[in-house]
C-alpha cells in the first residue's frame, strides 16, 4: 500500500511538473501568473487534490511556484543559484569529477570568450580589468587568488551576454572555485606559475579588447592546457626546473 501511494505521489508530481514546464516553454504561463485552483488542476490532470497539493509544495521548495494566502498558487521565476548546490552535491562524489567539470568549463568559456569579443561593453572591459588586477595582487594567496581567478573567468562569461551560458557557469561555481583554489596551491611548488597566471590572463584580456575571437579562443585553450600540465607535473612529482612558456 505504501509503495503504491508513493508511486501515485511521484506520478502526481510528474504530471503537475510537466503541466507547468510545457506551459512555461510555450509561453502560455509566465512568472506572476496565477494557476487554476487545486480542484481544477486535479480534475484537469486526473490526480487527487492531495497529490496536487503535495506536488505544488514540492515545486514551492524548488522556487518554481509560490502559494499565497487568499490569492492561490503563483508562478515565480526560479532562483538559478540553487543549481550551484545541486551540481556541487551531485558531481562532487564522482571519481573523475575534476576532469569532467573542466571539460564542461572549457566548452562554456571558449564559446563565451568568442561572444565576449563581439558583445562586451565598456563596463565588461572595466570588470575584466579589475579582475585582472586582482589576480596580480593575490598571486601568493591560495584563497583570495583562487577567487580572483574565478572572478576573471566569470567576467568573461558575463561579457558574453548569454544568459544561458551564465546560468550554466554559475551552476558550477562551487566546484570551479574549489578547482581554482587547488591550482593556486601549486604556486608554492611551481614559482613559474606566477608569470603564467598573470601573463596568460592579460593575453586573454587583450584579445577580448581587440575583439579577436580566434586569438581569444586559442589563448584561452592554451591557458587551460598549461594549467593541466602543471597539475600533471605535480601528480608525478616533477619540480619546477624549467618554466613553461606560452
mmCIF file of C-alpha atoms in Angstrom:
data_model
loop_
_atom_site.group_PDB
_atom_site.id
_atom_site.type_symbol
_atom_site.label_atom_id
_atom_site.label_comp_id
_atom_site.label_asym_id
_atom_site.label_seq_id
_atom_site.Cartn_x
_atom_site.Cartn_y
_atom_site.Cartn_z
ATOM 1 C CA UNK A 1 0.000 0.000 0.000
ATOM 2 C CA UNK A 2 2.793 2.437 0.931
ATOM 3 C CA UNK A 3 4.656 1.622 -2.273
ATOM 4 C CA UNK A 4 1.510 2.230 -4.298
ATOM 5 C CA UNK A 5 0.897 5.556 -2.565
ATOM 6 C CA UNK A 6 4.487 6.595 -3.168
ATOM 7 C CA UNK A 7 4.188 5.683 -6.863
ATOM 8 C CA UNK A 8 0.960 7.660 -7.152
ATOM 9 C CA UNK A 9 2.615 10.622 -5.466
ATOM 10 C CA UNK A 10 5.530 10.516 -7.872
ATOM 11 C CA UNK A 11 3.141 10.282 -10.809
ATOM 12 C CA UNK A 12 1.149 13.225 -9.487
ATOM 13 C CA UNK A 13 4.274 15.345 -9.086
ATOM 14 C CA UNK A 14 5.432 14.489 -12.597
ATOM 15 C CA UNK A 15 2.055 15.479 -14.060
ATOM 16 C CA UNK A 16 1.979 18.818 -12.254
ATOM 17 C CA UNK A 17 5.631 19.497 -13.098
ATOM 18 C CA UNK A 18 5.085 18.603 -16.784
ATOM 19 C CA UNK A 19 1.970 20.811 -16.845
ATOM 20 C CA UNK A 20 3.959 23.828 -15.649
ATOM 21 C CA UNK A 21 7.059 23.046 -17.730
ATOM 22 C CA UNK A 22 5.160 22.686 -21.003
ATOM 23 C CA UNK A 23 3.185 25.883 -20.491
ATOM 24 C CA UNK A 24 6.200 27.883 -19.407
ATOM 25 C CA UNK A 25 8.088 26.752 -22.519
ATOM 26 C CA UNK A 26 5.067 27.524 -24.716
ATOM 27 C CA UNK A 27 4.721 30.942 -23.105
ATOM 28 C CA UNK A 28 1.121 30.441 -22.002
ATOM 29 C CA UNK A 29 2.310 30.687 -18.378
ATOM 30 C CA UNK A 30 4.708 33.384 -17.220
ATOM 31 C CA UNK A 31 6.187 34.407 -13.868
ATOM 32 C CA UNK A 32 3.459 36.231 -11.966
ATOM 33 C CA UNK A 33 0.588 34.272 -13.498
ATOM 34 C CA UNK A 34 -1.826 32.526 -11.127
ATOM 35 C CA UNK A 35 -2.605 28.849 -11.598
ATOM 36 C CA UNK A 36 -6.112 27.475 -11.640
ATOM 37 C CA UNK A 37 -7.413 26.132 -8.329
ATOM 38 C CA UNK A 38 -6.184 22.850 -6.903
ATOM 39 C CA UNK A 39 -9.603 21.319 -7.648
ATOM 40 C CA UNK A 40 -9.477 22.358 -11.311
ATOM 41 C CA UNK A 41 -5.867 21.280 -11.659
ATOM 42 C CA UNK A 42 -6.615 17.887 -10.110
ATOM 43 C CA UNK A 43 -9.531 17.358 -12.500
ATOM 44 C CA UNK A 44 -7.543 18.511 -15.496
ATOM 45 C CA UNK A 45 -4.579 16.236 -14.698
ATOM 46 C CA UNK A 46 -6.590 13.269 -13.450
ATOM 47 C CA UNK A 47 -4.985 13.108 -9.995
ATOM 48 C CA UNK A 48 -6.280 13.668 -6.483
ATOM 49 C CA UNK A 49 -6.259 17.081 -4.808
ATOM 50 C CA UNK A 50 -3.890 15.887 -2.028
ATOM 51 C CA UNK A 51 -1.386 14.816 -4.693
ATOM 52 C CA UNK A 52 -1.690 18.184 -6.439
ATOM 53 C CA UNK A 53 -1.189 19.968 -3.116
ATOM 54 C CA UNK A 54 1.866 17.847 -2.311
ATOM 55 C CA UNK A 55 3.350 18.449 -5.759
ATOM 56 C CA UNK A 56 2.776 22.200 -5.503
ATOM 57 C CA UNK A 57 4.501 22.263 -2.126
ATOM 58 C CA UNK A 58 7.490 20.450 -3.605
ATOM 59 C CA UNK A 59 7.572 22.908 -6.502
ATOM 60 C CA UNK A 60 7.407 25.744 -3.973
ATOM 61 C CA UNK A 61 10.568 24.433 -2.333
ATOM 62 C CA UNK A 62 12.230 24.472 -5.767
ATOM 63 C CA UNK A 63 11.176 28.093 -6.218
ATOM 64 C CA UNK A 64 9.010 27.340 -9.265
ATOM 65 C CA UNK A 65 5.715 28.433 -7.712
ATOM 66 C CA UNK A 66 4.638 30.344 -4.629
ATOM 67 C CA UNK A 67 1.498 29.611 -2.623
ATOM 68 C CA UNK A 68 -0.017 32.894 -1.413
ATOM 69 C CA UNK A 69 -2.818 33.282 1.112
ATOM 70 C CA UNK A 70 -6.144 34.359 -0.407
ATOM 71 C CA UNK A 71 -4.537 34.500 -3.853
ATOM 72 C CA UNK A 72 -3.597 30.942 -4.758
ATOM 73 C CA UNK A 73 -0.578 29.447 -6.490
ATOM 74 C CA UNK A 74 1.529 31.904 -8.478
ATOM 75 C CA UNK A 75 4.284 31.059 -10.964
ATOM 76 C CA UNK A 76 7.618 32.556 -9.903
ATOM 77 C CA UNK A 77 10.995 32.989 -11.530
ATOM 78 C CA UNK A 78 13.203 30.212 -10.072
ATOM 79 C CA UNK A 79 16.414 31.182 -8.320
ATOM 80 C CA UNK A 80 19.007 29.515 -10.539
ATOM 81 C CA UNK A 81 21.600 29.763 -7.776
ATOM 82 C CA UNK A 82 20.106 26.587 -6.297
ATOM 83 C CA UNK A 83 21.695 24.755 -9.234
ATOM 84 C CA UNK A 84 25.087 25.566 -7.734
ATOM 85 C CA UNK A 85 24.353 23.473 -4.654
ATOM 86 C CA UNK A 86 22.755 20.735 -6.758
ATOM 87 C CA UNK A 87 25.767 20.359 -9.051
ATOM 88 C CA UNK A 88 28.166 20.548 -6.125
ATOM 89 C CA UNK A 89 26.455 17.687 -4.297
ATOM 90 C CA UNK A 90 25.664 15.653 -7.412
ATOM 91 C CA UNK A 91 29.081 15.852 -9.060
ATOM 92 C CA UNK A 92 31.432 16.078 -6.090
ATOM 93 C CA UNK A 93 31.012 12.348 -5.406
ATOM 94 C CA UNK A 94 32.129 11.281 -8.876
ATOM 95 C CA UNK A 95 35.621 9.857 -9.155
ATOM 96 C CA UNK A 96 36.575 11.859 -12.254
ATOM 97 C CA UNK A 97 34.678 14.992 -11.226
ATOM 98 C CA UNK A 98 37.572 17.434 -11.696
ATOM 99 C CA UNK A 99 38.325 16.417 -15.283
ATOM 100 C CA UNK A 100 34.646 16.165 -16.216
ATOM 101 C CA UNK A 101 33.800 19.610 -14.845
ATOM 102 C CA UNK A 102 36.887 21.037 -16.524
ATOM 103 C CA UNK A 103 35.715 19.809 -19.929
ATOM 104 C CA UNK A 104 32.320 21.419 -19.369
ATOM 105 C CA UNK A 105 34.034 24.606 -18.249
ATOM 106 C CA UNK A 106 36.194 24.701 -21.381
ATOM 107 C CA UNK A 107 33.130 24.305 -23.587
ATOM 108 C CA UNK A 108 31.276 27.111 -21.803
ATOM 109 C CA UNK A 109 34.148 29.570 -21.500
ATOM 110 C CA UNK A 110 35.529 29.116 -25.026
ATOM 111 C CA UNK A 111 32.129 29.886 -26.502
ATOM 112 C CA UNK A 112 31.686 32.724 -24.015
ATOM 113 C CA UNK A 113 35.023 34.320 -24.905
ATOM 114 C CA UNK A 114 34.079 34.324 -28.585
ATOM 115 C CA UNK A 115 30.782 36.018 -27.830
ATOM 116 C CA UNK A 116 32.536 38.438 -25.464
ATOM 117 C CA UNK A 117 34.732 39.583 -28.348
ATOM 118 C CA UNK A 118 31.552 40.610 -30.176
ATOM 119 C CA UNK A 119 29.325 41.781 -27.332
ATOM 120 C CA UNK A 120 31.498 43.071 -24.494
ATOM 121 C CA UNK A 121 30.726 46.612 -23.359
ATOM 122 C CA UNK A 122 32.990 49.179 -21.737
ATOM 123 C CA UNK A 123 31.578 48.084 -18.380
ATOM 124 C CA UNK A 124 32.603 44.499 -19.187
ATOM 125 C CA UNK A 125 36.141 45.616 -20.063
ATOM 126 C CA UNK A 126 36.343 47.501 -16.770
ATOM 127 C CA UNK A 127 35.146 44.466 -14.796
ATOM 128 C CA UNK A 128 37.699 42.251 -16.544
ATOM 129 C CA UNK A 129 40.445 44.782 -15.891
ATOM 130 C CA UNK A 130 39.609 44.896 -12.178
ATOM 131 C CA UNK A 131 39.641 41.094 -12.030
ATOM 132 C CA UNK A 132 42.973 41.057 -13.870
ATOM 133 C CA UNK A 133 44.495 43.470 -11.352
ATOM 134 C CA UNK A 134 43.161 41.317 -8.534
ATOM 135 C CA UNK A 135 44.972 38.268 -9.962
ATOM 136 C CA UNK A 136 48.315 40.098 -9.712
ATOM 137 C CA UNK A 137 47.554 41.372 -6.208
ATOM 138 C CA UNK A 138 46.719 37.911 -4.868
ATOM 139 C CA UNK A 139 49.316 35.861 -6.715
ATOM 140 C CA UNK A 140 50.755 34.441 -3.464
ATOM 141 C CA UNK A 141 47.396 33.744 -1.777
ATOM 142 C CA UNK A 142 45.558 30.477 -2.330
ATOM 143 C CA UNK A 143 42.098 31.538 -1.142
ATOM 144 C CA UNK A 144 41.970 35.099 -2.430
ATOM 145 C CA UNK A 145 43.925 34.138 -5.533
ATOM 146 C CA UNK A 146 41.619 31.272 -6.390
ATOM 147 C CA UNK A 147 38.636 33.590 -6.056
ATOM 148 C CA UNK A 148 40.366 36.224 -8.217
ATOM 149 C CA UNK A 149 40.898 33.613 -10.948
ATOM 150 C CA UNK A 150 37.269 32.533 -10.740
ATOM 151 C CA UNK A 151 36.033 36.135 -10.934
ATOM 152 C CA UNK A 152 38.116 36.808 -14.050
ATOM 153 C CA UNK A 153 36.711 33.776 -15.855
ATOM 154 C CA UNK A 154 33.221 34.539 -14.594
ATOM 155 C CA UNK A 155 33.637 38.046 -16.032
ATOM 156 C CA UNK A 156 34.383 36.504 -19.432
ATOM 157 C CA UNK A 157 31.095 34.606 -19.286
ATOM 158 C CA UNK A 158 29.193 37.697 -18.174
ATOM 159 C CA UNK A 159 30.789 39.670 -21.032
ATOM 160 C CA UNK A 160 29.296 37.152 -23.469
ATOM 161 C CA UNK A 161 25.832 38.482 -22.552
ATOM 162 C CA UNK A 162 24.471 34.960 -22.868
ATOM 163 C CA UNK A 163 22.093 34.271 -20.015
ATOM 164 C CA UNK A 164 22.198 30.526 -20.677
ATOM 165 C CA UNK A 165 25.994 30.330 -20.545
ATOM 166 C CA UNK A 166 25.973 32.456 -17.393
ATOM 167 C CA UNK A 167 23.468 30.148 -15.704
ATOM 168 C CA UNK A 168 25.442 27.035 -16.662
ATOM 169 C CA UNK A 169 28.732 28.544 -15.494
ATOM 170 C CA UNK A 170 27.236 29.806 -12.244
ATOM 171 C CA UNK A 171 25.667 26.412 -11.577
ATOM 172 C CA UNK A 172 29.193 25.004 -11.287
ATOM 173 C CA UNK A 173 30.536 27.913 -9.211
ATOM 174 C CA UNK A 174 31.128 25.847 -6.083
ATOM 175 C CA UNK A 175 33.139 23.261 -7.976
ATOM 176 C CA UNK A 176 35.011 25.845 -10.040
ATOM 177 C CA UNK A 177 36.101 27.959 -7.075
ATOM 178 C CA UNK A 178 37.421 24.793 -5.416
ATOM 179 C CA UNK A 179 39.331 23.948 -8.623
ATOM 180 C CA UNK A 180 40.793 27.460 -8.881
ATOM 181 C CA UNK A 181 41.951 27.332 -5.263
ATOM 182 C CA UNK A 182 43.573 23.927 -5.749
ATOM 183 C CA UNK A 183 45.518 25.198 -8.722
ATOM 184 C CA UNK A 184 46.641 28.288 -6.818
ATOM 185 C CA UNK A 185 48.149 25.996 -4.175
ATOM 186 C CA UNK A 186 50.543 24.754 -6.875
ATOM 187 C CA UNK A 187 52.199 28.194 -6.992
ATOM 188 C CA UNK A 188 54.288 27.273 -3.945
ATOM 189 C CA UNK A 189 55.702 24.229 -5.743
ATOM 190 C CA UNK A 190 55.970 25.896 -9.152
ATOM 191 C CA UNK A 191 57.019 29.572 -8.897
ATOM 192 C CA UNK A 192 56.907 29.818 -12.705
ATOM 193 C CA UNK A 193 53.131 29.646 -12.394
ATOM 194 C CA UNK A 194 53.124 33.256 -11.181
ATOM 195 C CA UNK A 195 54.258 34.549 -14.550
ATOM 196 C CA UNK A 196 51.988 32.110 -16.357
ATOM 197 C CA UNK A 197 48.907 33.164 -14.378
ATOM 198 C CA UNK A 198 49.460 36.891 -14.764
ATOM 199 C CA UNK A 199 50.609 36.902 -18.387
ATOM 200 C CA UNK A 200 48.065 34.420 -19.697
ATOM 201 C CA UNK A 201 45.116 36.264 -18.203
ATOM 202 C CA UNK A 202 46.489 39.510 -19.630
ATOM 203 C CA UNK A 203 46.714 37.917 -23.099
ATOM 204 C CA UNK A 204 43.114 36.738 -22.849
ATOM 205 C CA UNK A 205 42.008 40.210 -21.779
ATOM 206 C CA UNK A 206 43.920 41.840 -24.660
ATOM 207 C CA UNK A 207 42.310 39.510 -27.205
ATOM 208 C CA UNK A 208 38.828 40.343 -25.932
ATOM 209 C CA UNK A 209 39.535 44.082 -26.014
ATOM 210 C CA UNK A 210 40.872 43.667 -29.557
ATOM 211 C CA UNK A 211 37.628 41.838 -30.396
ATOM 212 C CA UNK A 212 39.598 38.967 -31.910
ATOM 213 C CA UNK A 213 37.606 35.756 -31.267
ATOM 214 C CA UNK A 214 40.148 33.417 -32.883
ATOM 215 C CA UNK A 215 43.028 34.751 -30.785
ATOM 216 C CA UNK A 216 40.876 34.799 -27.652
ATOM 217 C CA UNK A 217 39.745 31.204 -28.155
ATOM 218 C CA UNK A 218 43.262 29.952 -28.926
ATOM 219 C CA UNK A 219 44.780 31.795 -25.961
ATOM 220 C CA UNK A 220 42.139 30.548 -23.562
ATOM 221 C CA UNK A 221 42.522 26.938 -24.692
ATOM 222 C CA UNK A 222 46.288 27.185 -24.326
ATOM 223 C CA UNK A 223 45.767 28.659 -20.869
ATOM 224 C CA UNK A 224 43.731 25.627 -19.858
ATOM 225 C CA UNK A 225 46.280 23.225 -21.362
ATOM 226 C CA UNK A 226 49.203 24.792 -19.491
ATOM 227 C CA UNK A 227 47.243 24.642 -16.248
ATOM 228 C CA UNK A 228 46.658 20.940 -16.830
ATOM 229 C CA UNK A 229 50.371 20.459 -17.484
ATOM 230 C CA UNK A 230 51.267 21.994 -14.122
ATOM 231 C CA UNK A 231 48.739 19.742 -12.416
ATOM 232 C CA UNK A 232 50.197 16.684 -14.180
ATOM 233 C CA UNK A 233 53.716 17.642 -13.115
ATOM 234 C CA UNK A 234 52.551 17.962 -9.518
ATOM 235 C CA UNK A 235 50.979 14.498 -9.618
ATOM 236 C CA UNK A 236 54.152 12.822 -10.943
ATOM 237 C CA UNK A 237 56.371 14.802 -8.564
ATOM 238 C CA UNK A 238 58.273 16.906 -11.073
ATOM 239 C CA UNK A 239 59.967 20.035 -9.793
ATOM 240 C CA UNK A 240 59.974 23.488 -11.341
ATOM 241 C CA UNK A 241 63.351 23.139 -13.043
ATOM 242 C CA UNK A 242 62.085 24.888 -16.131
ATOM 243 C CA UNK A 243 59.423 27.424 -16.872
ATOM 244 C CA UNK A 244 56.670 26.534 -19.252
ATOM 245 C CA UNK A 245 56.202 29.275 -21.801
ATOM 246 C CA UNK A 246 53.177 30.241 -23.828
#
